[in-house]
Amino acid sequence: MADARHKRENATEGERSRALATVLPARRRNIFRHQRDGGACPWPIYLPRRWQPGDVVELDLAMPIRRVHAHVNIEADRGKVALMRGPILYCLESVDNPGTDVVSAVLPPDQELAAEHRPALLGGVTVLTGRGQADGRTPIPLTAIPYYAWANRDAGSMTVWIVEKIDG
């Protein structure tokens, strides 16, 4: 699941003339332009028209997974990364990574991650999955959940800052 999707369906009876308006996050404004009469519309985007029952507007926003590197002046987090997907911060929780000390787990810089929606987990969340290392050498699966969803199951450890590089 790489994108966020918003769907709005018109359910009113009969024709109505009105404008649907939306504002995109600033980071998306430079990649999306609604064209009308040869020019770009100002923000927010307005979609004026005569709406009919059943008309649908869908908006897809890319939500790539990205690594946020800790500031080099924060010694305790040097060489660590936090994972984000769109505006959502993720964490490693021990309940999702059994047998792994999540605080010392390593996520190599070249390791690709995938977003996967799990409807049965915590009422439906999108997790990030990939391969890491337990001790800097032994391969292990890693699962990150949204930070807002942690501490809702079994007790255990959690970390936002994940080791990416081992000094030495």
mmCIF file of C-alpha atoms in Angstrom:
data_model
loop_
_atom_site.group_PDB
_atom_site.id
_atom_site.type_symbol
_atom_site.label_atom_id
_atom_site.label_comp_id
_atom_site.label_asym_id
_atom_site.label_seq_id
_atom_site.Cartn_x
_atom_site.Cartn_y
_atom_site.Cartn_z
ATOM 1 C CA MET A 1 0.000 0.000 0.000
ATOM 2 C CA ALA A 2 2.019 2.930 -1.267
ATOM 3 C CA ASP A 3 -0.594 5.695 -1.361
ATOM 4 C CA ALA A 4 -3.253 7.367 0.720
ATOM 5 C CA ARG A 5 -6.627 7.421 -0.950
ATOM 6 C CA HIS A 6 -9.581 9.637 -0.192
ATOM 7 C CA LYS A 7 -12.917 8.962 -1.839
ATOM 8 C CA ARG A 8 -15.927 11.253 -1.696
ATOM 9 C CA GLU A 9 -19.239 10.182 -3.129
ATOM 10 C CA ASN A 10 -22.120 12.594 -3.677
ATOM 11 C CA ALA A 11 -25.203 11.147 -2.006
ATOM 12 C CA THR A 12 -27.593 14.128 -2.266
ATOM 13 C CA GLU A 13 -30.942 13.846 -3.997
ATOM 14 C CA GLY A 14 -31.242 15.683 -7.300
ATOM 15 C CA GLU A 15 -28.833 18.068 -8.947
ATOM 16 C CA ARG A 16 -26.876 20.534 -6.837
ATOM 17 C CA SER A 17 -24.493 23.149 -8.036
ATOM 18 C CA ARG A 18 -21.598 23.552 -5.630
ATOM 19 C CA ALA A 19 -17.833 23.451 -5.469
ATOM 20 C CA LEU A 20 -15.833 20.728 -3.812
ATOM 21 C CA ALA A 21 -12.656 22.191 -2.297
ATOM 22 C CA THR A 22 -9.553 20.515 -0.955
ATOM 23 C CA VAL A 23 -6.151 21.634 0.245
ATOM 24 C CA LEU A 24 -3.142 19.408 -0.357
ATOM 25 C CA PRO A 25 -0.212 19.188 2.062
ATOM 26 C CA ALA A 26 2.568 21.619 1.121
ATOM 27 C CA ARG A 27 4.953 18.792 0.222
ATOM 28 C CA ARG A 28 2.527 17.641 -2.491
ATOM 29 C CA ARG A 29 1.789 21.009 -4.059
ATOM 30 C CA ASN A 30 4.875 20.962 -6.248
ATOM 31 C CA ILE A 31 3.902 17.685 -7.963
ATOM 32 C CA PHE A 32 0.179 18.137 -8.571
ATOM 33 C CA ARG A 33 -1.512 20.813 -10.636
ATOM 34 C CA HIS A 34 -5.191 20.946 -11.514
ATOM 35 C CA GLN A 35 -5.451 22.462 -14.970
ATOM 36 C CA ARG A 36 -8.379 24.598 -16.058
ATOM 37 C CA ASP A 37 -8.463 26.814 -19.145
ATOM 38 C CA GLY A 38 -4.752 26.250 -19.710
ATOM 39 C CA GLY A 39 -3.610 27.543 -16.323
ATOM 40 C CA ALA A 40 -2.943 26.131 -12.897
ATOM 41 C CA CYS A 41 -5.641 26.687 -10.271
ATOM 42 C CA PRO A 42 -4.632 28.457 -7.076
ATOM 43 C CA TRP A 43 -4.669 26.511 -3.815
ATOM 44 C CA PRO A 44 -6.981 25.215 -2.525
ATOM 45 C CA ILE A 45 -8.268 23.226 -5.473
ATOM 46 C CA TYR A 46 -11.917 23.931 -6.320
ATOM 47 C CA LEU A 47 -13.980 21.553 -8.424
ATOM 48 C CA PRO A 48 -17.113 23.547 -9.305
ATOM 49 C CA ARG A 49 -19.779 21.634 -11.193
ATOM 50 C CA ARG A 50 -23.344 20.429 -11.120
ATOM 51 C CA TRP A 51 -23.028 17.304 -8.966
ATOM 52 C CA GLN A 52 -25.256 14.296 -9.555
ATOM 53 C CA PRO A 53 -26.059 11.543 -7.040
ATOM 54 C CA GLY A 54 -23.355 8.894 -7.336
ATOM 55 C CA ASP A 55 -20.641 11.267 -8.636
ATOM 56 C CA VAL A 56 -17.294 10.228 -7.175
ATOM 57 C CA VAL A 57 -14.076 12.170 -6.596
ATOM 58 C CA GLU A 58 -10.957 10.195 -5.710
ATOM 59 C CA LEU A 59 -7.688 11.714 -4.528
ATOM 60 C CA ASP A 60 -4.533 9.591 -4.373
ATOM 61 C CA LEU A 61 -1.464 10.880 -2.531
ATOM 62 C CA ALA A 62 1.865 9.107 -2.652
ATOM 63 C CA MET A 63 3.098 8.125 0.809
ATOM 64 C CA PRO A 64 6.616 6.775 0.308
ATOM 65 C CA ILE A 65 8.492 5.224 3.206
ATOM 66 C CA ARG A 66 11.389 7.398 4.259
ATOM 67 C CA ARG A 67 14.185 7.280 6.815
ATOM 68 C CA VAL A 68 14.728 10.279 9.046
ATOM 69 C CA HIS A 69 18.310 10.339 10.311
ATOM 70 C CA ALA A 70 19.011 11.404 13.878
ATOM 71 C CA HIS A 71 20.973 14.623 14.286
ATOM 72 C CA VAL A 72 24.709 13.940 14.616
ATOM 73 C CA ASN A 73 24.874 16.084 17.775
ATOM 74 C CA ILE A 74 22.503 13.747 19.630
ATOM 75 C CA GLU A 75 25.086 11.201 20.722
ATOM 76 C CA ALA A 76 22.589 8.591 21.990
ATOM 77 C CA ASP A 77 20.883 8.469 18.573
ATOM 78 C CA ARG A 78 23.896 8.884 16.287
ATOM 79 C CA GLY A 79 23.771 6.331 13.442
ATOM 80 C CA LYS A 80 20.053 5.691 13.977
ATOM 81 C CA VAL A 81 16.988 6.328 11.846
ATOM 82 C CA ALA A 82 13.282 6.768 12.439
ATOM 83 C CA LEU A 83 10.805 5.464 9.862
ATOM 84 C CA MET A 84 8.006 7.567 8.440
ATOM 85 C CA ARG A 85 5.355 7.031 5.807
ATOM 86 C CA GLY A 86 3.671 10.277 4.868
ATOM 87 C CA PRO A 87 3.089 12.089 8.173
ATOM 88 C CA ILE A 88 2.998 8.844 10.205
ATOM 89 C CA LEU A 89 5.917 7.980 12.507
ATOM 90 C CA TYR A 90 6.620 4.255 13.031
ATOM 91 C CA CYS A 91 8.242 2.219 15.795
ATOM 92 C CA LEU A 92 9.477 -1.301 16.458
ATOM 93 C CA GLU A 93 7.561 -3.031 19.240
ATOM 94 C CA SER A 94 8.674 -6.349 20.701
ATOM 95 C CA VAL A 95 5.220 -7.931 20.343
ATOM 96 C CA ASP A 96 5.561 -7.645 16.541
ATOM 97 C CA ASN A 97 9.190 -8.820 16.548
ATOM 98 C CA PRO A 98 9.221 -11.872 18.857
ATOM 99 C CA GLY A 99 12.624 -13.058 20.002
ATOM 100 C CA THR A 100 14.255 -9.794 18.894
ATOM 101 C CA ASP A 101 15.667 -7.081 21.117
ATOM 102 C CA VAL A 102 14.127 -4.221 19.130
ATOM 103 C CA VAL A 103 16.310 -1.630 20.858
ATOM 104 C CA SER A 104 19.468 -3.202 19.407
ATOM 105 C CA ALA A 105 18.006 -4.406 16.079
ATOM 106 C CA VAL A 106 19.869 -3.142 13.009
ATOM 107 C CA LEU A 107 18.192 -1.942 9.821
ATOM 108 C CA PRO A 108 20.904 -1.805 7.127
ATOM 109 C CA PRO A 109 20.915 1.386 5.019
ATOM 110 C CA ASP A 110 20.238 -0.515 1.778
ATOM 111 C CA GLN A 111 17.354 -2.593 3.154
ATOM 112 C CA GLU A 112 14.100 -1.943 1.317
ATOM 113 C CA LEU A 113 10.879 -1.694 3.287
ATOM 114 C CA ALA A 114 7.312 -2.398 2.220
ATOM 115 C CA ALA A 115 3.997 -1.018 3.480
ATOM 116 C CA GLU A 116 1.320 -3.625 4.163
ATOM 117 C CA HIS A 117 -2.189 -2.918 5.434
ATOM 118 C CA ARG A 118 -3.385 -5.343 8.107
ATOM 119 C CA PRO A 119 -7.111 -4.861 8.705
ATOM 120 C CA ALA A 120 -7.229 -7.248 11.687
ATOM 121 C CA LEU A 121 -4.342 -5.567 13.565
ATOM 122 C CA LEU A 122 -5.366 -2.891 16.076
ATOM 123 C CA GLY A 123 -8.526 -2.047 14.162
ATOM 124 C CA GLY A 124 -6.669 -1.807 10.852
ATOM 125 C CA VAL A 125 -3.198 -0.315 10.508
ATOM 126 C CA THR A 126 -0.525 -0.186 7.836
ATOM 127 C CA VAL A 127 2.737 -1.746 8.989
ATOM 128 C CA LEU A 128 6.216 -1.515 7.488
ATOM 129 C CA THR A 129 8.088 -4.767 6.910
ATOM 130 C CA GLY A 130 11.633 -5.615 5.941
ATOM 131 C CA ARG A 131 14.735 -7.560 6.909
ATOM 132 C CA GLY A 132 17.129 -6.494 9.635
ATOM 133 C CA GLN A 133 19.855 -7.966 11.759
ATOM 134 C CA ALA A 134 19.661 -9.110 15.375
ATOM 135 C CA ASP A 135 23.323 -8.583 16.239
ATOM 136 C CA GLY A 136 24.651 -6.844 13.175
ATOM 137 C CA ARG A 137 24.977 -10.219 11.414
ATOM 138 C CA THR A 138 22.005 -12.578 11.927
ATOM 139 C CA PRO A 139 19.124 -11.851 9.480
ATOM 140 C CA ILE A 140 15.689 -11.303 11.060
ATOM 141 C CA PRO A 141 12.309 -10.059 9.855
ATOM 142 C CA LEU A 142 11.320 -6.629 11.174
ATOM 143 C CA THR A 143 7.839 -5.160 11.498
ATOM 144 C CA ALA A 144 7.189 -1.534 12.415
ATOM 145 C CA ILE A 145 3.784 -0.236 13.491
ATOM 146 C CA PRO A 146 2.493 3.342 13.629
ATOM 147 C CA TYR A 147 3.777 5.061 16.771
ATOM 148 C CA TYR A 148 0.236 6.084 17.746
ATOM 149 C CA ALA A 149 -0.722 2.379 18.010
ATOM 150 C CA TRP A 150 2.016 1.083 20.321
ATOM 151 C CA ALA A 151 1.388 -0.139 23.918
ATOM 152 C CA ASN A 152 -2.044 -1.541 23.046
ATOM 153 C CA ARG A 153 -1.141 -5.218 23.384
ATOM 154 C CA ASP A 154 1.367 -7.195 25.457
ATOM 155 C CA ALA A 155 4.001 -5.457 27.561
ATOM 156 C CA GLY A 156 7.438 -5.210 25.979
ATOM 157 C CA SER A 157 10.081 -2.899 24.646
ATOM 158 C CA MET A 158 9.639 -0.299 21.896
ATOM 159 C CA THR A 159 11.935 1.991 19.947
ATOM 160 C CA VAL A 160 11.481 4.751 17.402
ATOM 161 C CA TRP A 161 15.221 5.184 16.751
ATOM 162 C CA ILE A 162 16.569 2.128 14.915
ATOM 163 C CA VAL A 163 20.269 1.372 14.551
ATOM 164 C CA GLU A 164 21.261 1.789 10.906
ATOM 165 C CA LYS A 165 25.037 1.765 11.206
ATOM 166 C CA ILE A 166 27.230 -0.088 13.661
ATOM 167 C CA ASP A 167 30.276 1.913 14.701
ATOM 168 C CA GLY A 168 33.599 0.217 14.279
#
